Short mmCIF file of C-alpha atoms in Angstrom, two decimals:
data_model
loop_
_atom_site.label_atom_id
_atom_site.label_comp_id
_atom_site.label_asym_id
_atom_site.label_seq_id
_atom_site.Cartn_x
_atom_site.Cartn_y
_atom_site.Cartn_z
CA MET A 1 -48.80 -1.74 -37.42
CA SER A 2 -52.21 -2.91 -36.10
CA SER A 3 -53.61 -1.04 -32.69
CA ARG A 4 -53.16 -3.91 -31.52
CA TYR A 5 -49.77 -4.88 -30.59
CA LEU A 6 -49.81 -0.89 -30.19
CA PRO A 7 -49.32 -1.07 -26.61
CA ALA A 8 -46.10 -4.18 -26.80
CA PHE A 9 -44.71 -1.92 -29.08
CA MET A 10 -44.82 1.38 -26.79
CA MET A 11 -43.07 -0.83 -24.09
CA LEU A 12 -40.32 -1.98 -25.88
CA ILE A 13 -39.47 2.10 -26.91
CA LEU A 14 -40.27 2.54 -23.18
CA ALA A 15 -37.75 -0.49 -21.78
CA ALA A 16 -35.32 0.68 -24.28
CA SER A 17 -34.95 4.76 -23.30
CA PHE A 18 -34.78 3.35 -20.27
CA HIS A 19 -31.92 1.19 -20.74
CA SER A 20 -29.40 3.30 -22.74
CA ALA A 21 -31.23 7.00 -19.92
CA ARG A 22 -29.81 3.69 -16.58
CA ALA A 23 -26.11 4.82 -15.22
CA ASP A 24 -23.91 1.77 -15.12
CA LYS A 25 -21.61 0.61 -12.56
CA VAL A 26 -18.25 0.91 -13.79
CA PRO A 27 -15.92 -1.44 -11.25
CA VAL A 28 -12.60 -1.29 -10.97
CA THR A 29 -10.24 -4.01 -8.78
CA ILE A 30 -7.54 -3.11 -6.94
CA LYS A 31 -5.06 -5.35 -6.61
CA GLU A 32 -1.12 -5.85 -5.13
CA LEU A 33 -1.13 -1.92 -5.38
CA ALA A 34 -2.90 -1.09 -9.05
CA PHE A 35 -6.32 0.12 -10.71
CA SER A 36 -7.34 -2.48 -13.00
CA PRO A 37 -8.17 -1.33 -15.75
CA VAL A 38 -6.32 1.26 -14.83
CA GLN A 39 -8.23 3.35 -17.36
CA VAL A 40 -12.09 3.44 -17.60
CA GLN A 41 -14.76 4.81 -19.83
CA ALA A 42 -18.00 6.07 -17.97
CA LYS A 43 -20.81 7.86 -18.95
CA VAL A 44 -22.35 11.31 -16.56
CA GLY A 45 -24.15 9.61 -14.44
CA ASP A 46 -22.26 6.36 -13.57
CA THR A 47 -20.48 5.13 -10.92
CA ILE A 48 -17.30 3.41 -10.32
CA GLU A 49 -17.06 0.88 -8.10
CA TRP A 50 -13.75 -0.04 -6.46
CA ILE A 51 -13.34 -3.07 -5.24
CA ASN A 52 -10.39 -3.60 -3.16
CA ARG A 53 -8.84 -6.78 -2.84
CA ASP A 54 -6.02 -5.79 -0.17
CA PHE A 55 -5.28 -6.10 3.22
CA VAL A 56 -4.04 -2.76 2.78
CA ALA A 57 -6.57 0.39 2.37
CA HIS A 58 -6.52 2.85 -0.54
CA THR A 59 -8.96 5.60 -1.85
CA ALA A 60 -9.54 6.72 -5.02
CA THR A 61 -8.87 10.51 -5.18
CA ALA A 62 -10.08 12.75 -7.58
CA ARG A 63 -6.43 14.73 -8.89
CA SER A 64 -8.79 18.12 -9.11
CA GLY A 65 -10.57 17.93 -5.14
CA GLU A 66 -14.01 16.70 -6.30
CA TRP A 67 -14.14 13.32 -4.67
CA ASP A 68 -12.39 11.78 -2.20
CA VAL A 69 -13.34 8.20 -1.82
CA ALA A 70 -11.77 5.36 0.48
CA VAL A 71 -11.58 2.21 0.20
CA ALA A 72 -11.03 -0.35 2.59
CA ALA A 73 -9.11 -3.45 2.56
CA HIS A 74 -11.40 -5.98 1.34
CA LYS A 75 -14.63 -3.74 0.52
CA SER A 76 -15.46 -1.88 -2.28
CA ALA A 77 -16.59 2.26 -2.29
CA SER A 78 -18.74 3.13 -5.16
CA GLN A 79 -18.73 7.40 -7.15
CA ALA A 80 -21.55 8.95 -9.11
CA LEU A 81 -19.92 11.11 -12.34
CA SER A 82 -21.71 14.00 -12.52
CA LYS A 83 -19.87 15.40 -15.63
CA ALA A 84 -17.62 14.73 -19.53
CA GLY A 85 -14.62 14.84 -19.29
CA LEU A 86 -11.81 13.69 -17.76
CA VAL A 87 -10.84 12.67 -14.29
CA ASP A 88 -7.29 11.47 -13.14
CA TYR A 89 -7.31 10.67 -9.46
CA TYR A 90 -4.55 8.51 -7.31
CA CYS A 91 -5.05 6.75 -3.71
CA ARG A 92 -3.62 9.09 -1.37
CA PHE A 93 -1.75 6.62 1.25
CA HIS A 94 0.52 4.69 -2.38
CA PRO A 95 0.90 7.78 -4.77
CA SER A 96 2.05 5.84 -6.85
CA MET A 97 -0.98 4.56 -7.68
CA HIS A 98 -2.70 6.18 -10.27
CA GLY A 99 -5.65 6.07 -13.15
CA THR A 100 -8.23 7.75 -15.29
CA ILE A 101 -11.35 7.73 -16.50
CA THR A 102 -13.29 9.79 -19.40
CA VAL A 103 -16.70 10.74 -18.48
CA THR A 104 -18.57 11.14 -22.11
CA PRO A 105 -21.87 12.61 -21.53
CA ARG A 106 -25.18 10.42 -22.45
CA MET B 1 20.83 5.41 9.75
CA LEU B 2 21.30 4.40 6.42
CA ILE B 3 25.44 2.65 7.22
CA ARG B 4 24.16 1.81 10.33
CA LEU B 5 21.06 -0.86 8.64
CA GLY B 6 24.06 -1.51 6.27
CA THR B 7 25.93 -3.49 9.08
CA ALA B 8 22.00 -5.09 9.88
CA ILE B 9 21.59 -6.00 5.90
CA ALA B 10 25.43 -6.68 5.77
CA VAL B 11 24.25 -9.85 8.49
CA ILE B 12 21.38 -10.38 6.26
CA CYS B 13 24.02 -10.67 2.91
CA LEU B 14 26.42 -12.37 4.92
CA MET B 15 24.06 -15.42 6.69
CA SER B 16 22.97 -15.89 2.82
CA GLY B 17 26.25 -15.55 1.70
CA ALA B 18 27.89 -18.05 3.76
CA ALA B 19 24.18 -20.86 2.74
CA ALA B 20 26.36 -21.08 -0.46
CA ALA B 21 29.75 -22.09 1.96
CA GLN B 22 28.16 -24.19 3.85
CA THR B 23 29.25 -22.13 7.64
CA VAL B 24 26.02 -20.81 8.14
CA ALA B 25 22.53 -21.50 7.58
CA LYS B 26 20.71 -19.61 5.87
CA PRO B 27 17.51 -17.86 7.30
CA THR B 28 15.06 -19.80 8.39
CA ASP B 29 11.18 -18.66 7.83
CA PRO B 30 10.47 -18.99 11.64
CA GLN B 31 13.52 -15.97 11.20
CA ILE B 32 12.42 -14.72 8.51
CA ALA B 33 8.90 -14.17 10.02
CA HIS B 34 10.78 -12.35 12.58
CA ILE B 35 12.20 -9.99 10.83
CA ALA B 36 10.11 -8.93 9.27
CA TYR B 37 8.05 -8.37 11.31
CA THR B 38 10.94 -6.51 13.40
CA ALA B 39 11.44 -4.39 10.43
CA GLY B 40 7.67 -3.98 9.99
CA GLN B 41 7.30 -2.78 13.95
CA ILE B 42 10.41 -0.34 13.83
CA ASP B 43 8.43 1.55 10.76
CA ILE B 44 5.79 1.81 13.13
CA ASP B 45 7.95 3.66 15.93
CA ALA B 46 9.51 5.48 13.84
CA ALA B 47 6.22 7.06 12.55
CA ARG B 48 5.02 7.03 16.58
CA GLN B 49 7.61 9.69 17.12
CA ALA B 50 7.33 11.60 13.65
CA LEU B 51 3.38 11.48 14.85
CA ALA B 52 4.66 12.97 18.21
CA LYS B 53 6.34 15.79 17.54
CA SER B 54 5.98 17.11 13.60
CA THR B 55 2.88 19.50 13.00
CA ASN B 56 4.06 19.14 9.01
CA ARG B 57 0.76 18.40 7.35
CA ASP B 58 2.26 15.89 5.10
CA VAL B 59 4.63 14.82 7.33
CA ARG B 60 2.57 13.34 9.03
CA ALA B 61 -0.09 11.95 6.64
CA PHE B 62 3.34 10.32 5.21
CA ALA B 63 3.96 8.81 8.58
CA ASP B 64 -0.04 7.86 8.88
CA ASP B 65 0.50 5.57 6.40
CA MET B 66 3.27 4.34 7.88
CA VAL B 67 1.09 3.26 10.96
CA ARG B 68 -1.71 1.74 8.80
CA ASP B 69 0.68 -0.20 6.02
CA HIS B 70 2.88 -1.82 8.57
CA SER B 71 0.18 -2.43 11.40
CA ALA B 72 -1.75 -4.22 8.20
CA VAL B 73 1.18 -6.21 7.21
CA ASN B 74 2.50 -7.50 10.35
CA LYS B 75 -1.37 -8.12 10.95
CA GLN B 76 -1.45 -10.67 8.44
CA ALA B 77 2.01 -12.02 8.91
CA LEU B 78 0.88 -13.06 12.61
CA ASP B 79 -2.59 -14.63 11.15
CA LEU B 80 -0.41 -17.04 9.07
CA VAL B 81 2.57 -17.44 11.63
CA ALA B 82 -0.54 -18.80 13.94
CA ARG B 83 -2.23 -20.83 11.33
CA LEU B 84 1.24 -22.21 10.09
CA ASN B 85 2.19 -22.83 13.77
CA VAL B 86 5.05 -21.29 13.30
CA THR B 87 6.90 -19.72 16.18
CA PRO B 88 8.47 -16.48 14.95
CA GLU B 89 12.81 -16.76 16.15
CA ASP B 90 14.81 -14.31 17.16
CA ASN B 91 17.90 -13.71 14.99
CA GLU B 92 20.71 -12.17 15.19
CA THR B 93 19.76 -9.64 12.28
CA SER B 94 16.06 -8.89 14.05
CA ARG B 95 18.14 -7.66 17.19
CA ALA B 96 20.37 -5.77 15.00
CA LEU B 97 17.39 -4.14 12.87
CA SER B 98 16.40 -2.80 16.55
CA LYS B 99 19.31 -1.79 17.91
CA GLN B 100 19.73 0.67 15.24
CA ALA B 101 16.41 1.73 15.74
CA ALA B 102 16.56 2.32 18.86
CA ASP B 103 19.85 4.95 18.37
CA GLU B 104 18.04 6.40 16.03
CA ARG B 105 15.00 7.15 17.73
CA ALA B 106 17.80 8.61 19.43
CA LYS B 107 18.81 10.81 17.87
CA LEU B 108 15.64 12.20 15.88
CA ALA B 109 14.37 12.69 19.50
CA LYS B 110 17.14 16.24 19.71
CA LEU B 111 15.56 16.89 16.64
CA SER B 112 12.33 19.31 16.51
CA GLY B 113 10.64 21.24 13.26
CA ALA B 114 12.36 21.28 9.90
CA ALA B 115 15.53 20.34 10.74
CA PHE B 116 13.33 17.31 12.13
CA ASP B 117 11.33 16.67 9.47
CA GLU B 118 14.01 16.58 6.77
CA ALA B 119 15.34 13.90 9.09
CA TYR B 120 12.74 11.70 9.59
CA VAL B 121 12.23 11.70 5.71
CA ALA B 122 15.98 11.21 4.59
CA ASN B 123 15.97 7.80 6.78
CA GLU B 124 12.66 6.58 5.39
CA VAL B 125 13.67 6.88 2.19
CA ALA B 126 16.90 4.55 3.50
CA TYR B 127 15.44 2.53 5.32
CA HIS B 128 12.56 1.33 3.22
CA LYS B 129 15.77 1.49 0.71
CA THR B 130 17.90 -0.59 2.72
CA VAL B 131 15.06 -3.18 4.09
CA ASN B 132 13.18 -3.28 0.64
CA GLY B 133 16.59 -4.67 -0.20
CA ALA B 134 16.80 -7.11 2.16
CA LEU B 135 13.03 -8.48 1.22
CA ALA B 136 14.31 -9.04 -2.35
CA ASN B 137 17.15 -10.19 -2.06
CA THR B 138 17.44 -12.34 1.18
CA LEU B 139 14.23 -12.83 2.33
CA VAL B 140 11.98 -13.37 -0.28
CA PRO B 141 14.66 -16.21 -1.98
CA SER B 142 15.11 -17.80 1.50
CA ALA B 143 11.26 -17.68 2.30
CA THR B 144 9.99 -21.85 1.83
CA ASN B 145 6.29 -21.36 3.03
CA PRO B 146 5.30 -20.57 -0.68
CA GLU B 147 2.43 -18.73 2.06
CA LEU B 148 4.78 -16.11 3.36
CA LYS B 149 7.10 -15.91 0.33
CA ASP B 150 3.85 -14.21 -1.66
CA LEU B 151 3.31 -12.38 1.75
CA LEU B 152 7.01 -10.62 1.36
CA GLU B 153 6.79 -9.74 -2.12
CA THR B 154 3.09 -8.35 -1.21
CA ALA B 155 4.81 -6.39 1.43
CA LEU B 156 7.71 -6.06 -0.75
CA LYS B 157 5.74 -4.11 -3.34
CA ILE B 158 3.90 -1.80 -0.62
CA PHE B 159 7.10 -0.80 0.49
CA GLU B 160 8.86 0.44 -2.69
CA GLY B 161 5.26 2.43 -3.07
CA HIS B 162 6.25 3.72 0.68
CA GLN B 163 10.64 3.78 -0.27
CA GLU B 164 8.60 6.02 -2.94
CA HIS B 165 6.72 8.31 -0.99
CA ALA B 166 9.06 9.15 1.05
CA GLU B 167 11.82 10.26 -1.90
CA GLN B 168 8.92 12.38 -2.83
CA LEU B 169 7.47 13.66 0.64
CA ALA B 170 12.03 14.42 0.56
CA ALA B 171 11.99 16.23 -2.24
CA THR B 172 9.15 19.09 -0.76
CA LEU B 173 11.08 18.70 1.89
CA LYS B 174 13.89 20.71 1.09
#
């Protein structure tokens, strides 16, 4: 590779590494009292964004007690995932609503 | 309460049964809106009584859920009837529901502590079962306006969740 291409090559490498390190936002829709998709995959550092399309308020509450996110009617709310593992969560207001997140290491 | 409410629902069922016999009209949209709104208001009043009397954390959280959800549903209902320019119409079923609810509140008012909690939650199970049955079998099928029908269907989903929640809660109180 000639040296004049090196800066561009370095930029590409940097861009690629930034891309893989970038935290993603994983959307989960709440509609008619259900999380959809009910199971999602994410990486450590990603954020789950719950989008509530119902006119009633919900929560996304980790069974472990690690987090408890209020999702007001027709609003969105997010939670960053700090460690790998399987997370079971539910809605405290409507305990029949469940979801799971599989969090893998980055 | 289940038995007494059963009477009210029998009125609703009679209304729809009689509609087939063409003696009494099935509930109209303005009547359905009134029945649904009244049923919600009854549960809000029951929850307020529970919040005034109960010290059980789970029972209070459940009562908070009932106030929050039924208020939200009733607000949707009021917005809808305003938009459709429909005036909810009082009727025999609404009156029967209100009367029975008042009797039940008076009965619960005499209880306290764990006895109150158990009776309140047992009544919530029975009440939601009955209202959900009426919604599924009579109110939703009778509604003619599609927006009203949609709202009733969504409300039914919410109230089925309430019934399940109340059943789970009732099991922990025994």
